[in-house]
Amino acid sequence: MKKVLTIEHAGHGHWVGDGFPVRTIFSHHSHGQRISPFLLLDYAGPAEFPPSDTPRGVEEHPHKGFETVTIVYSGEVEHRDSTGGGGLIGQGDVQWMTAASGLVHEEMHGRDFTKRGGTLEMVQLWVNLPAKHKKGPPHYQSIQAAQIPVVPLPGTAGIVRVIAGSFGGTNGPAHTFSPVNLWDVRLNAGQLSELAVPKGHTTLLFVLSGRIELVSGESLGNAGLASFDQGDDSIAFKAVEDTKMLVLGGEPINEPVVAQGPFVMNSQAEIQQAIKDYQSGRMGQLVS
Ligand code: MN
Protein backbone atom coordinates (compact mmCIF):
# COMPACT_ATOMS: atom_id res chain seq x y z
CA MET A 1 0.00 0.00 0.00
CA LYS A 2 1.34 3.43 -0.93
CA LYS A 3 1.91 5.79 2.00
CA VAL A 4 -0.02 9.07 2.13
CA LEU A 5 2.36 12.01 1.80
CA THR A 6 -0.02 14.97 2.01
CA ILE A 7 -3.71 15.79 2.40
CA GLU A 8 -4.96 19.25 1.54
CA HIS A 9 -8.26 20.96 0.75
CA ALA A 10 -8.49 23.89 -1.66
CA GLY A 11 -9.57 27.19 -0.18
CA HIS A 12 -10.48 30.39 -1.99
CA GLY A 13 -11.10 30.43 -5.69
CA HIS A 14 -10.54 32.91 -8.48
CA TRP A 15 -12.08 33.58 -11.87
CA VAL A 16 -10.50 32.47 -15.13
CA GLY A 17 -11.95 34.92 -17.64
CA ASP A 18 -15.60 35.63 -16.80
CA GLY A 19 -16.75 32.04 -17.32
CA PHE A 20 -14.82 29.80 -14.97
CA PRO A 21 -14.83 30.22 -11.19
CA VAL A 22 -11.99 27.86 -10.27
CA ARG A 23 -10.15 26.54 -7.28
CA THR A 24 -6.55 25.57 -8.00
CA ILE A 25 -6.12 22.10 -6.53
CA PHE A 26 -2.41 21.80 -7.29
CA SER A 27 0.22 23.72 -9.23
CA HIS A 28 3.89 23.24 -10.00
CA HIS A 29 4.39 26.71 -8.48
CA SER A 30 3.36 25.42 -5.04
CA HIS A 31 3.92 21.66 -5.39
CA GLY A 32 7.11 21.57 -7.50
CA GLN A 33 8.38 18.40 -9.13
CA ARG A 34 6.54 16.01 -6.81
CA ILE A 35 3.42 16.31 -9.01
CA SER A 36 5.37 15.64 -12.26
CA PRO A 37 4.28 14.86 -15.01
CA PHE A 38 1.34 17.07 -13.98
CA LEU A 39 1.59 20.86 -13.76
CA LEU A 40 -1.76 22.19 -12.63
CA LEU A 41 -5.30 21.18 -11.81
CA ASP A 42 -8.08 23.76 -11.76
CA TYR A 43 -11.55 22.75 -10.56
CA ALA A 44 -14.30 24.97 -11.97
CA GLY A 45 -17.64 25.15 -10.20
CA PRO A 46 -20.03 23.62 -9.62
CA ALA A 47 -21.53 27.03 -10.34
CA GLU A 48 -24.96 28.14 -11.56
CA PHE A 49 -25.17 30.46 -14.55
CA PRO A 50 -28.47 32.17 -15.47
CA PRO A 51 -29.64 32.11 -19.11
CA SER A 52 -27.82 34.75 -21.18
CA ASP A 53 -27.34 35.98 -24.75
CA THR A 54 -23.60 36.57 -24.34
CA PRO A 55 -21.26 33.58 -23.92
CA ARG A 56 -18.87 33.84 -20.97
CA GLY A 57 -15.41 32.34 -20.97
CA VAL A 58 -11.75 33.04 -21.60
CA GLU A 59 -10.91 34.98 -24.72
CA GLU A 60 -7.92 34.44 -26.99
CA HIS A 61 -4.78 33.27 -25.13
CA PRO A 62 -1.73 31.11 -25.96
CA HIS A 63 -0.33 27.82 -24.65
CA LYS A 64 3.04 26.22 -25.38
CA GLY A 65 5.07 23.27 -24.15
CA PHE A 66 2.42 21.10 -22.49
CA GLU A 67 -1.10 19.64 -22.78
CA THR A 68 -4.42 20.84 -21.38
CA VAL A 69 -7.02 18.22 -20.51
CA THR A 70 -10.56 19.49 -20.06
CA ILE A 71 -13.11 17.18 -18.43
CA VAL A 72 -16.69 18.47 -18.44
CA TYR A 73 -18.97 17.09 -15.70
CA SER A 74 -21.85 19.49 -16.27
CA GLY A 75 -22.47 22.23 -18.85
CA GLU A 76 -20.68 22.78 -22.15
CA VAL A 77 -17.40 24.36 -23.26
CA GLU A 78 -16.90 25.56 -26.82
CA HIS A 79 -13.39 26.15 -28.14
CA ARG A 80 -11.77 27.67 -31.20
CA ASP A 81 -8.07 27.87 -32.03
CA SER A 82 -5.44 29.23 -34.39
CA THR A 83 -5.03 25.92 -36.26
CA GLY A 84 -8.61 26.39 -37.51
CA GLY A 85 -9.88 23.70 -35.13
CA GLY A 86 -12.79 24.01 -32.78
CA GLY A 87 -15.64 22.12 -31.20
CA LEU A 88 -17.91 21.49 -28.29
CA ILE A 89 -16.98 19.62 -25.11
CA GLY A 90 -20.23 18.33 -23.63
CA GLN A 91 -21.12 16.56 -20.41
CA GLY A 92 -18.92 13.48 -19.91
CA ASP A 93 -16.60 14.46 -22.77
CA VAL A 94 -12.87 15.10 -22.51
CA GLN A 95 -10.71 17.32 -24.67
CA TRP A 96 -7.02 16.44 -24.65
CA MET A 97 -5.21 19.35 -26.28
CA THR A 98 -1.52 19.08 -27.08
CA ALA A 99 -0.26 22.66 -27.28
CA ALA A 100 3.34 21.51 -27.93
CA SER A 101 5.01 24.14 -30.20
CA GLY A 102 2.24 26.60 -29.45
CA LEU A 103 -1.22 27.78 -30.37
CA VAL A 104 -3.76 30.43 -29.52
CA HIS A 105 -7.29 29.52 -28.50
CA GLU A 106 -10.41 30.63 -26.69
CA GLU A 107 -12.57 28.64 -24.29
CA MET A 108 -16.17 29.77 -23.87
CA HIS A 109 -19.40 28.38 -22.51
CA GLY A 110 -21.28 26.52 -25.26
CA ARG A 111 -23.93 28.57 -27.12
CA ASP A 112 -26.83 26.31 -26.08
CA PHE A 113 -25.65 26.19 -22.48
CA THR A 114 -25.35 29.99 -22.46
CA LYS A 115 -28.96 30.39 -23.69
CA ARG A 116 -30.31 27.72 -21.36
CA GLY A 117 -28.21 28.47 -18.28
CA GLY A 118 -27.47 25.79 -15.72
CA THR A 119 -24.69 24.18 -13.73
CA LEU A 120 -21.09 24.31 -14.92
CA GLU A 121 -18.68 21.80 -13.41
CA MET A 122 -15.38 20.95 -15.07
CA VAL A 123 -11.74 20.21 -14.47
CA GLN A 124 -8.74 21.43 -16.41
CA LEU A 125 -5.55 19.46 -15.93
CA TRP A 126 -2.18 20.52 -17.36
CA VAL A 127 0.14 17.66 -18.28
CA ASN A 128 3.77 18.43 -19.04
CA LEU A 129 5.44 17.21 -22.23
CA PRO A 130 8.91 15.66 -22.33
CA ALA A 131 11.37 18.18 -23.88
CA LYS A 132 11.54 16.29 -27.19
CA HIS A 133 7.76 16.66 -27.67
CA LYS A 134 7.51 20.37 -26.81
CA LYS A 135 8.36 21.28 -30.40
CA GLY A 136 5.78 19.02 -32.06
CA PRO A 137 2.70 20.26 -33.90
CA PRO A 138 -0.33 21.26 -31.79
CA HIS A 139 -3.34 18.95 -32.02
CA TYR A 140 -6.51 17.81 -30.25
CA GLN A 141 -8.08 14.61 -29.17
CA SER A 142 -11.82 15.14 -28.87
CA ILE A 143 -12.90 12.24 -26.69
CA GLN A 144 -16.65 11.71 -26.53
CA ALA A 145 -18.23 10.26 -23.39
CA ALA A 146 -19.25 7.10 -25.30
CA GLN A 147 -15.59 6.40 -26.24
CA ILE A 148 -14.50 6.22 -22.59
CA PRO A 149 -14.65 2.62 -21.29
CA VAL A 150 -16.40 2.04 -17.96
CA VAL A 151 -14.88 -0.65 -15.72
CA PRO A 152 -16.95 -1.82 -12.73
CA LEU A 153 -15.19 -2.09 -9.37
CA PRO A 154 -15.62 -5.38 -7.45
CA GLY A 155 -18.94 -5.77 -5.65
CA THR A 156 -21.07 -2.67 -5.91
CA ALA A 157 -18.21 -0.31 -5.00
CA GLY A 158 -18.57 1.86 -8.11
CA ILE A 159 -17.07 2.38 -11.54
CA VAL A 160 -13.90 3.66 -13.20
CA ARG A 161 -14.05 5.59 -16.49
CA VAL A 162 -10.63 5.09 -18.05
CA ILE A 163 -9.71 8.34 -19.82
CA ALA A 164 -5.98 7.64 -20.22
CA GLY A 165 -3.65 4.80 -19.39
CA SER A 166 -5.16 1.52 -18.28
CA PHE A 167 -7.18 0.15 -15.41
CA GLY A 168 -7.78 -3.56 -14.79
CA GLY A 169 -6.54 -4.38 -18.29
CA THR A 170 -8.82 -1.84 -20.01
CA ASN A 171 -7.10 0.95 -21.96
CA GLY A 172 -8.36 4.52 -22.14
CA PRO A 173 -8.68 6.34 -25.49
CA ALA A 174 -6.28 9.26 -24.83
CA HIS A 175 -2.84 9.12 -26.43
CA THR A 176 -0.18 10.45 -24.07
CA PHE A 177 3.51 11.33 -24.60
CA SER A 178 4.66 9.81 -21.31
CA PRO A 179 3.00 7.12 -19.16
CA VAL A 180 -0.14 8.69 -17.61
CA ASN A 181 -3.21 7.17 -15.95
CA LEU A 182 -6.31 9.35 -15.66
CA TRP A 183 -9.37 7.71 -14.15
CA ASP A 184 -12.77 9.30 -13.44
CA VAL A 185 -14.01 7.27 -10.47
CA ARG A 186 -17.54 7.11 -8.99
CA LEU A 187 -17.95 5.36 -5.63
CA ASN A 188 -21.01 4.12 -3.78
CA ALA A 189 -21.23 4.96 -0.06
CA GLY A 190 -20.11 2.30 2.37
CA GLN A 191 -17.84 0.31 0.07
CA LEU A 192 -14.12 -0.36 0.42
CA SER A 193 -11.92 -0.33 -2.70
CA GLU A 194 -8.31 -1.08 -3.46
CA LEU A 195 -6.91 0.17 -6.78
CA ALA A 196 -3.69 -1.07 -8.33
CA VAL A 197 -1.47 1.87 -9.33
CA PRO A 198 2.05 1.60 -10.76
CA LYS A 199 5.07 1.67 -8.49
CA GLY A 200 7.41 4.56 -9.30
CA HIS A 201 4.58 6.79 -10.51
CA THR A 202 3.37 10.04 -9.01
CA THR A 203 -0.08 9.21 -7.59
CA LEU A 204 -2.71 11.84 -6.74
CA LEU A 205 -6.32 11.48 -5.70
CA PHE A 206 -8.70 14.40 -6.08
CA VAL A 207 -12.23 14.33 -4.61
CA LEU A 208 -14.74 16.55 -6.43
CA SER A 209 -17.69 15.66 -4.23
CA GLY A 210 -18.57 13.18 -1.49
CA ARG A 211 -16.12 11.85 1.08
CA ILE A 212 -13.68 8.99 1.37
CA GLU A 213 -11.59 7.65 4.20
CA LEU A 214 -8.14 6.32 3.38
CA VAL A 215 -7.12 3.08 5.11
CA SER A 216 -4.52 5.10 7.00
CA GLY A 217 -7.42 7.00 8.61
CA GLU A 218 -7.32 10.37 6.83
CA SER A 219 -10.56 11.75 5.48
CA LEU A 220 -10.85 13.50 2.13
CA GLY A 221 -13.89 15.59 1.11
CA ASN A 222 -14.93 18.23 -1.43
CA ALA A 223 -11.95 19.71 -3.34
CA GLY A 224 -9.57 17.49 -1.34
CA LEU A 225 -6.25 16.23 -2.69
CA ALA A 226 -4.17 13.32 -1.41
CA SER A 227 -0.68 12.56 -2.66
CA PHE A 228 1.06 9.23 -2.20
CA ASP A 229 4.67 8.08 -2.20
CA GLN A 230 6.09 6.33 -5.25
CA GLY A 231 6.73 3.02 -3.49
CA ASP A 232 4.39 0.05 -3.56
CA ASP A 233 1.56 -0.49 -6.01
CA SER A 234 -1.91 0.15 -4.58
CA ILE A 235 -4.13 2.68 -2.80
CA ALA A 236 -7.16 1.79 -0.67
CA PHE A 237 -10.07 3.76 0.72
CA LYS A 238 -13.67 3.55 1.87
CA ALA A 239 -16.41 5.75 0.43
CA VAL A 240 -18.13 7.42 3.40
CA GLU A 241 -20.59 9.08 1.00
CA ASP A 242 -21.32 8.62 -2.71
CA THR A 243 -18.16 10.11 -4.17
CA LYS A 244 -16.92 11.54 -7.45
CA MET A 245 -13.13 11.62 -7.73
CA LEU A 246 -10.18 11.58 -10.11
CA VAL A 247 -7.17 9.33 -9.79
CA LEU A 248 -4.11 10.80 -11.51
CA GLY A 249 -0.90 8.88 -12.00
CA GLY A 250 2.16 9.23 -14.12
CA GLU A 251 5.82 8.60 -14.55
CA PRO A 252 7.71 11.70 -13.38
CA ILE A 253 9.44 13.64 -16.18
CA ASN A 254 12.87 14.32 -14.75
CA GLU A 255 13.57 17.54 -16.62
CA PRO A 256 13.70 21.18 -15.47
CA VAL A 257 10.37 23.02 -15.42
CA VAL A 258 10.60 26.71 -16.27
CA ALA A 259 7.17 28.26 -16.57
CA GLN A 260 5.64 31.64 -17.15
CA GLY A 261 1.87 31.88 -17.41
CA PRO A 262 0.72 29.70 -20.32
CA PHE A 263 4.25 28.71 -21.41
CA VAL A 264 6.01 25.73 -19.81
CA MET A 265 9.50 24.99 -21.10
CA ASN A 266 12.86 23.71 -19.82
CA SER A 267 14.90 26.95 -19.70
CA GLN A 268 14.48 30.69 -19.28
CA ALA A 269 15.80 31.24 -22.83
CA GLU A 270 12.99 29.06 -24.22
CA ILE A 271 10.44 31.07 -22.22
CA GLN A 272 11.78 34.34 -23.63
CA GLN A 273 11.58 32.86 -27.13
CA ALA A 274 7.97 31.69 -26.50
CA ILE A 275 6.96 35.21 -25.42
CA LYS A 276 8.57 36.67 -28.56
CA ASP A 277 6.90 34.05 -30.76
CA TYR A 278 3.50 34.83 -29.27
CA GLN A 279 3.93 38.60 -29.46
CA SER A 280 5.08 38.48 -33.08
CA GLY A 281 2.08 36.31 -34.06
CA ARG A 282 4.09 33.13 -34.73
CA MET A 283 1.63 31.09 -32.63
CA GLY A 284 -1.11 32.16 -35.01
CA GLN A 285 -4.38 33.87 -34.31
CA LEU A 286 -8.08 33.17 -34.22
CA VAL A 287 -9.90 33.71 -37.48
CA SER A 288 -13.41 34.99 -36.91
MN1 MN B 1 -6.53 27.69 -22.53
GROMACS .gro file of C-alpha atoms and ligand atoms in nm:
model
  289
    1MET     CA    1   0.000   0.000   0.000
    2LYS     CA    2   0.134   0.343  -0.093
    3LYS     CA    3   0.191   0.579   0.200
    4VAL     CA    4  -0.002   0.907   0.213
    5LEU     CA    5   0.236   1.201   0.180
    6THR     CA    6  -0.002   1.497   0.201
    7ILE     CA    7  -0.371   1.579   0.240
    8GLU     CA    8  -0.496   1.925   0.154
    9HIS     CA    9  -0.826   2.096   0.075
   10ALA     CA   10  -0.849   2.389  -0.166
   11GLY     CA   11  -0.957   2.719  -0.018
   12HIS     CA   12  -1.048   3.039  -0.199
   13GLY     CA   13  -1.110   3.043  -0.569
   14HIS     CA   14  -1.054   3.291  -0.848
   15TRP     CA   15  -1.208   3.358  -1.187
   16VAL     CA   16  -1.050   3.247  -1.513
   17GLY     CA   17  -1.195   3.492  -1.764
   18ASP     CA   18  -1.560   3.563  -1.680
   19GLY     CA   19  -1.675   3.204  -1.732
   20PHE     CA   20  -1.482   2.980  -1.497
   21PRO     CA   21  -1.483   3.022  -1.119
   22VAL     CA   22  -1.199   2.786  -1.027
   23ARG     CA   23  -1.015   2.654  -0.728
   24THR     CA   24  -0.655   2.557  -0.800
   25ILE     CA   25  -0.612   2.210  -0.653
   26PHE     CA   26  -0.241   2.180  -0.729
   27SER     CA   27   0.022   2.372  -0.923
   28HIS     CA   28   0.389   2.324  -1.000
   29HIS     CA   29   0.439   2.671  -0.848
   30SER     CA   30   0.336   2.542  -0.504
   31HIS     CA   31   0.392   2.166  -0.539
   32GLY     CA   32   0.711   2.157  -0.750
   33GLN     CA   33   0.838   1.840  -0.913
   34ARG     CA   34   0.654   1.601  -0.681
   35ILE     CA   35   0.342   1.631  -0.901
   36SER     CA   36   0.537   1.564  -1.226
   37PRO     CA   37   0.428   1.486  -1.501
   38PHE     CA   38   0.134   1.707  -1.398
   39LEU     CA   39   0.159   2.086  -1.376
   40LEU     CA   40  -0.176   2.219  -1.263
   41LEU     CA   41  -0.530   2.118  -1.181
   42ASP     CA   42  -0.808   2.376  -1.176
   43TYR     CA   43  -1.155   2.275  -1.056
   44ALA     CA   44  -1.430   2.497  -1.197
   45GLY     CA   45  -1.764   2.515  -1.020
   46PRO     CA   46  -2.003   2.362  -0.962
   47ALA     CA   47  -2.153   2.703  -1.034
   48GLU     CA   48  -2.496   2.814  -1.156
   49PHE     CA   49  -2.517   3.046  -1.455
   50PRO     CA   50  -2.847   3.217  -1.547
   51PRO     CA   51  -2.964   3.211  -1.911
   52SER     CA   52  -2.782   3.475  -2.118
   53ASP     CA   53  -2.734   3.598  -2.475
   54THR     CA   54  -2.360   3.657  -2.434
   55PRO     CA   55  -2.126   3.358  -2.392
   56ARG     CA   56  -1.887   3.384  -2.097
   57GLY     CA   57  -1.541   3.234  -2.097
   58VAL     CA   58  -1.175   3.304  -2.160
   59GLU     CA   59  -1.091   3.498  -2.472
   60GLU     CA   60  -0.792   3.444  -2.699
   61HIS     CA   61  -0.478   3.327  -2.513
   62PRO     CA   62  -0.173   3.111  -2.596
   63HIS     CA   63  -0.033   2.782  -2.465
   64LYS     CA   64   0.304   2.622  -2.538
   65GLY     CA   65   0.507   2.327  -2.415
   66PHE     CA   66   0.242   2.110  -2.249
   67GLU     CA   67  -0.110   1.964  -2.278
   68THR     CA   68  -0.442   2.084  -2.138
   69VAL     CA   69  -0.702   1.822  -2.051
   70THR     CA   70  -1.056   1.949  -2.006
   71ILE     CA   71  -1.311   1.718  -1.843
   72VAL     CA   72  -1.669   1.847  -1.844
   73TYR     CA   73  -1.897   1.709  -1.570
   74SER     CA   74  -2.185   1.949  -1.627
   75GLY     CA   75  -2.247   2.223  -1.885
   76GLU     CA   76  -2.068   2.278  -2.215
   77VAL     CA   77  -1.740   2.436  -2.326
   78GLU     CA   78  -1.690   2.556  -2.682
   79HIS     CA   79  -1.339   2.615  -2.814
   80ARG     CA   80  -1.177   2.767  -3.120
   81ASP     CA   81  -0.807   2.787  -3.203
   82SER     CA   82  -0.544   2.923  -3.439
   83THR     CA   83  -0.503   2.592  -3.626
   84GLY     CA   84  -0.861   2.639  -3.751
   85GLY     CA   85  -0.988   2.370  -3.513
   86GLY     CA   86  -1.279   2.401  -3.278
   87GLY     CA   87  -1.564   2.212  -3.120
   88LEU     CA   88  -1.791   2.149  -2.829
   89ILE     CA   89  -1.698   1.962  -2.511
   90GLY     CA   90  -2.023   1.833  -2.363
   91GLN     CA   91  -2.112   1.656  -2.041
   92GLY     CA   92  -1.892   1.348  -1.991
   93ASP     CA   93  -1.660   1.446  -2.277
   94VAL     CA   94  -1.287   1.510  -2.251
   95GLN     CA   95  -1.071   1.732  -2.467
   96TRP     CA   96  -0.702   1.644  -2.465
   97MET     CA   97  -0.521   1.935  -2.628
   98THR     CA   98  -0.152   1.908  -2.708
   99ALA     CA   99  -0.026   2.266  -2.728
  100ALA     CA  100   0.334   2.151  -2.793
  101SER     CA  101   0.501   2.414  -3.020
  102GLY     CA  102   0.224   2.660  -2.945
  103LEU     CA  103  -0.122   2.778  -3.037
  104VAL     CA  104  -0.376   3.043  -2.952
  105HIS     CA  105  -0.729   2.952  -2.850
  106GLU     CA  106  -1.041   3.063  -2.669
  107GLU     CA  107  -1.257   2.864  -2.429
  108MET     CA  108  -1.617   2.977  -2.387
  109HIS     CA  109  -1.940   2.838  -2.251
  110GLY     CA  110  -2.128   2.652  -2.526
  111ARG     CA  111  -2.393   2.857  -2.712
  112ASP     CA  112  -2.683   2.631  -2.608
  113PHE     CA  113  -2.565   2.619  -2.248
  114THR     CA  114  -2.535   2.999  -2.246
  115LYS     CA  115  -2.896   3.039  -2.369
  116ARG     CA  116  -3.031   2.772  -2.136
  117GLY     CA  117  -2.821   2.847  -1.828
  118GLY     CA  118  -2.747   2.579  -1.572
  119THR     CA  119  -2.469   2.418  -1.373
  120LEU     CA  120  -2.109   2.431  -1.492
  121GLU     CA  121  -1.868   2.180  -1.341
  122MET     CA  122  -1.538   2.095  -1.507
  123VAL     CA  123  -1.174   2.021  -1.447
  124GLN     CA  124  -0.874   2.143  -1.641
  125LEU     CA  125  -0.555   1.946  -1.593
  126TRP     CA  126  -0.218   2.052  -1.736
  127VAL     CA  127   0.014   1.766  -1.828
  128ASN     CA  128   0.377   1.843  -1.904
  129LEU     CA  129   0.544   1.721  -2.223
  130PRO     CA  130   0.891   1.566  -2.233
  131ALA     CA  131   1.137   1.818  -2.388
  132LYS     CA  132   1.154   1.629  -2.719
  133HIS     CA  133   0.776   1.666  -2.767
  134LYS     CA  134   0.751   2.037  -2.681
  135LYS     CA  135   0.836   2.128  -3.040
  136GLY     CA  136   0.578   1.902  -3.206
  137PRO     CA  137   0.270   2.026  -3.390
  138PRO     CA  138  -0.033   2.126  -3.179
  139HIS     CA  139  -0.334   1.895  -3.202
  140TYR     CA  140  -0.651   1.781  -3.025
  141GLN     CA  141  -0.808   1.461  -2.917
  142SER     CA  142  -1.182   1.514  -2.887
  143ILE     CA  143  -1.290   1.224  -2.669
  144GLN     CA  144  -1.665   1.171  -2.653
  145ALA     CA  145  -1.823   1.026  -2.339
  146ALA     CA  146  -1.925   0.710  -2.530
  147GLN     CA  147  -1.559   0.640  -2.624
  148ILE     CA  148  -1.450   0.622  -2.259
  149PRO     CA  149  -1.465   0.262  -2.129
  150VAL     CA  150  -1.640   0.204  -1.796
  151VAL     CA  151  -1.488  -0.065  -1.572
  152PRO     CA  152  -1.695  -0.182  -1.273
  153LEU     CA  153  -1.519  -0.209  -0.937
  154PRO     CA  154  -1.562  -0.538  -0.745
  155GLY     CA  155  -1.894  -0.577  -0.565
  156THR     CA  156  -2.107  -0.267  -0.591
  157ALA     CA  157  -1.821  -0.031  -0.500
  158GLY     CA  158  -1.857   0.186  -0.811
  159ILE     CA  159  -1.707   0.238  -1.154
  160VAL     CA  160  -1.390   0.366  -1.320
  161ARG     CA  161  -1.405   0.559  -1.649
  162VAL     CA  162  -1.063   0.509  -1.805
  163ILE     CA  163  -0.971   0.834  -1.982
  164ALA     CA  164  -0.598   0.764  -2.022
  165GLY     CA  165  -0.365   0.480  -1.939
  166SER     CA  166  -0.516   0.152  -1.828
  167PHE     CA  167  -0.718   0.015  -1.541
  168GLY     CA  168  -0.778  -0.356  -1.479
  169GLY     CA  169  -0.654  -0.438  -1.829
  170THR     CA  170  -0.882  -0.184  -2.001
  171ASN     CA  171  -0.710   0.095  -2.196
  172GLY     CA  172  -0.836   0.452  -2.214
  173PRO     CA  173  -0.868   0.634  -2.549
  174ALA     CA  174  -0.628   0.926  -2.483
  175HIS     CA  175  -0.284   0.912  -2.643
  176THR     CA  176  -0.018   1.045  -2.407
  177PHE     CA  177   0.351   1.133  -2.460
  178SER     CA  178   0.466   0.981  -2.131
  179PRO     CA  179   0.300   0.712  -1.916
  180VAL     CA  180  -0.014   0.869  -1.761
  181ASN     CA  181  -0.321   0.717  -1.595
  182LEU     CA  182  -0.631   0.935  -1.566
  183TRP     CA  183  -0.937   0.771  -1.415
  184ASP     CA  184  -1.277   0.930  -1.344
  185VAL     CA  185  -1.401   0.727  -1.047
  186ARG     CA  186  -1.754   0.711  -0.899
  187LEU     CA  187  -1.795   0.536  -0.563
  188ASN     CA  188  -2.101   0.412  -0.378
  189ALA     CA  189  -2.123   0.496  -0.006
  190GLY     CA  190  -2.011   0.230   0.237
  191GLN     CA  191  -1.784   0.031   0.007
  192LEU     CA  192  -1.412  -0.036   0.042
  193SER     CA  193  -1.192  -0.033  -0.270
  194GLU     CA  194  -0.831  -0.108  -0.346
  195LEU     CA  195  -0.691   0.017  -0.678
  196ALA     CA  196  -0.369  -0.107  -0.833
  197VAL     CA  197  -0.147   0.187  -0.933
  198PRO     CA  198   0.205   0.160  -1.076
  199LYS     CA  199   0.507   0.167  -0.849
  200GLY     CA  200   0.741   0.456  -0.930
  201HIS     CA  201   0.458   0.679  -1.051
  202THR     CA  202   0.337   1.004  -0.901
  203THR     CA  203  -0.008   0.921  -0.759
  204LEU     CA  204  -0.271   1.184  -0.674
  205LEU     CA  205  -0.632   1.148  -0.570
  206PHE     CA  206  -0.870   1.440  -0.608
  207VAL     CA  207  -1.223   1.433  -0.461
  208LEU     CA  208  -1.474   1.655  -0.643
  209SER     CA  209  -1.769   1.566  -0.423
  210GLY     CA  210  -1.857   1.318  -0.149
  211ARG     CA  211  -1.612   1.185   0.108
  212ILE     CA  212  -1.368   0.899   0.137
  213GLU     CA  213  -1.159   0.765   0.420
  214LEU     CA  214  -0.814   0.632   0.338
  215VAL     CA  215  -0.712   0.308   0.511
  216SER     CA  216  -0.452   0.510   0.700
  217GLY     CA  217  -0.742   0.700   0.861
  218GLU     CA  218  -0.732   1.037   0.683
  219SER     CA  219  -1.056   1.175   0.548
  220LEU     CA  220  -1.085   1.350   0.213
  221GLY     CA  221  -1.389   1.559   0.111
  222ASN     CA  222  -1.493   1.823  -0.143
  223ALA     CA  223  -1.195   1.971  -0.334
  224GLY     CA  224  -0.957   1.749  -0.134
  225LEU     CA  225  -0.625   1.623  -0.269
  226ALA     CA  226  -0.417   1.332  -0.141
  227SER     CA  227  -0.068   1.256  -0.266
  228PHE     CA  228   0.106   0.923  -0.220
  229ASP     CA  229   0.467   0.808  -0.220
  230GLN     CA  230   0.609   0.633  -0.525
  231GLY     CA  231   0.673   0.302  -0.349
  232ASP     CA  232   0.439   0.005  -0.356
  233ASP     CA  233   0.156  -0.049  -0.601
  234SER     CA  234  -0.191   0.015  -0.458
  235ILE     CA  235  -0.413   0.268  -0.280
  236ALA     CA  236  -0.716   0.179  -0.067
  237PHE     CA  237  -1.007   0.376   0.072
  238LYS     CA  238  -1.367   0.355   0.187
  239ALA     CA  239  -1.641   0.575   0.043
  240VAL     CA  240  -1.813   0.742   0.340
  241GLU     CA  241  -2.059   0.908   0.100
  242ASP     CA  242  -2.132   0.862  -0.271
  243THR     CA  243  -1.816   1.011  -0.417
  244LYS     CA  244  -1.692   1.154  -0.745
  245MET     CA  245  -1.313   1.162  -0.773
  246LEU     CA  246  -1.018   1.158  -1.011
  247VAL     CA  247  -0.717   0.933  -0.979
  248LEU     CA  248  -0.411   1.080  -1.151
  249GLY     CA  249  -0.090   0.888  -1.200
  250GLY     CA  250   0.216   0.923  -1.412
  251GLU     CA  251   0.582   0.860  -1.455
  252PRO     CA  252   0.771   1.170  -1.338
  253ILE     CA  253   0.944   1.364  -1.618
  254ASN     CA  254   1.287   1.432  -1.475
  255GLU     CA  255   1.357   1.754  -1.662
  256PRO     CA  256   1.370   2.118  -1.547
  257VAL     CA  257   1.037   2.302  -1.542
  258VAL     CA  258   1.060   2.671  -1.627
  259ALA     CA  259   0.717   2.826  -1.657
  260GLN     CA  260   0.564   3.164  -1.715
  261GLY     CA  261   0.187   3.188  -1.741
  262PRO     CA  262   0.072   2.970  -2.032
  263PHE     CA  263   0.425   2.871  -2.141
  264VAL     CA  264   0.601   2.573  -1.981
  265MET     CA  265   0.950   2.499  -2.110
  266ASN     CA  266   1.286   2.371  -1.982
  267SER     CA  267   1.490   2.695  -1.970
  268GLN     CA  268   1.448   3.069  -1.928
  269ALA     CA  269   1.580   3.124  -2.283
  270GLU     CA  270   1.299   2.906  -2.422
  271ILE     CA  271   1.044   3.107  -2.222
  272GLN     CA  272   1.178   3.434  -2.363
  273GLN     CA  273   1.158   3.286  -2.713
  274ALA     CA  274   0.797   3.169  -2.650
  275ILE     CA  275   0.696   3.521  -2.542
  276LYS     CA  276   0.857   3.667  -2.856
  277ASP     CA  277   0.690   3.405  -3.076
  278TYR     CA  278   0.350   3.483  -2.927
  279GLN     CA  279   0.393   3.860  -2.946
  280SER     CA  280   0.508   3.848  -3.308
  281GLY     CA  281   0.208   3.631  -3.406
  282ARG     CA  282   0.409   3.313  -3.473
  283MET     CA  283   0.163   3.109  -3.263
  284GLY     CA  284  -0.111   3.216  -3.501
  285GLN     CA  285  -0.438   3.387  -3.431
  286LEU     CA  286  -0.808   3.317  -3.422
  287VAL     CA  287  -0.990   3.371  -3.748
  288SER     CA  288  -1.341   3.499  -3.691
  289MN      MN  289  -0.653   2.769  -2.253
   0.00000   0.00000   0.00000
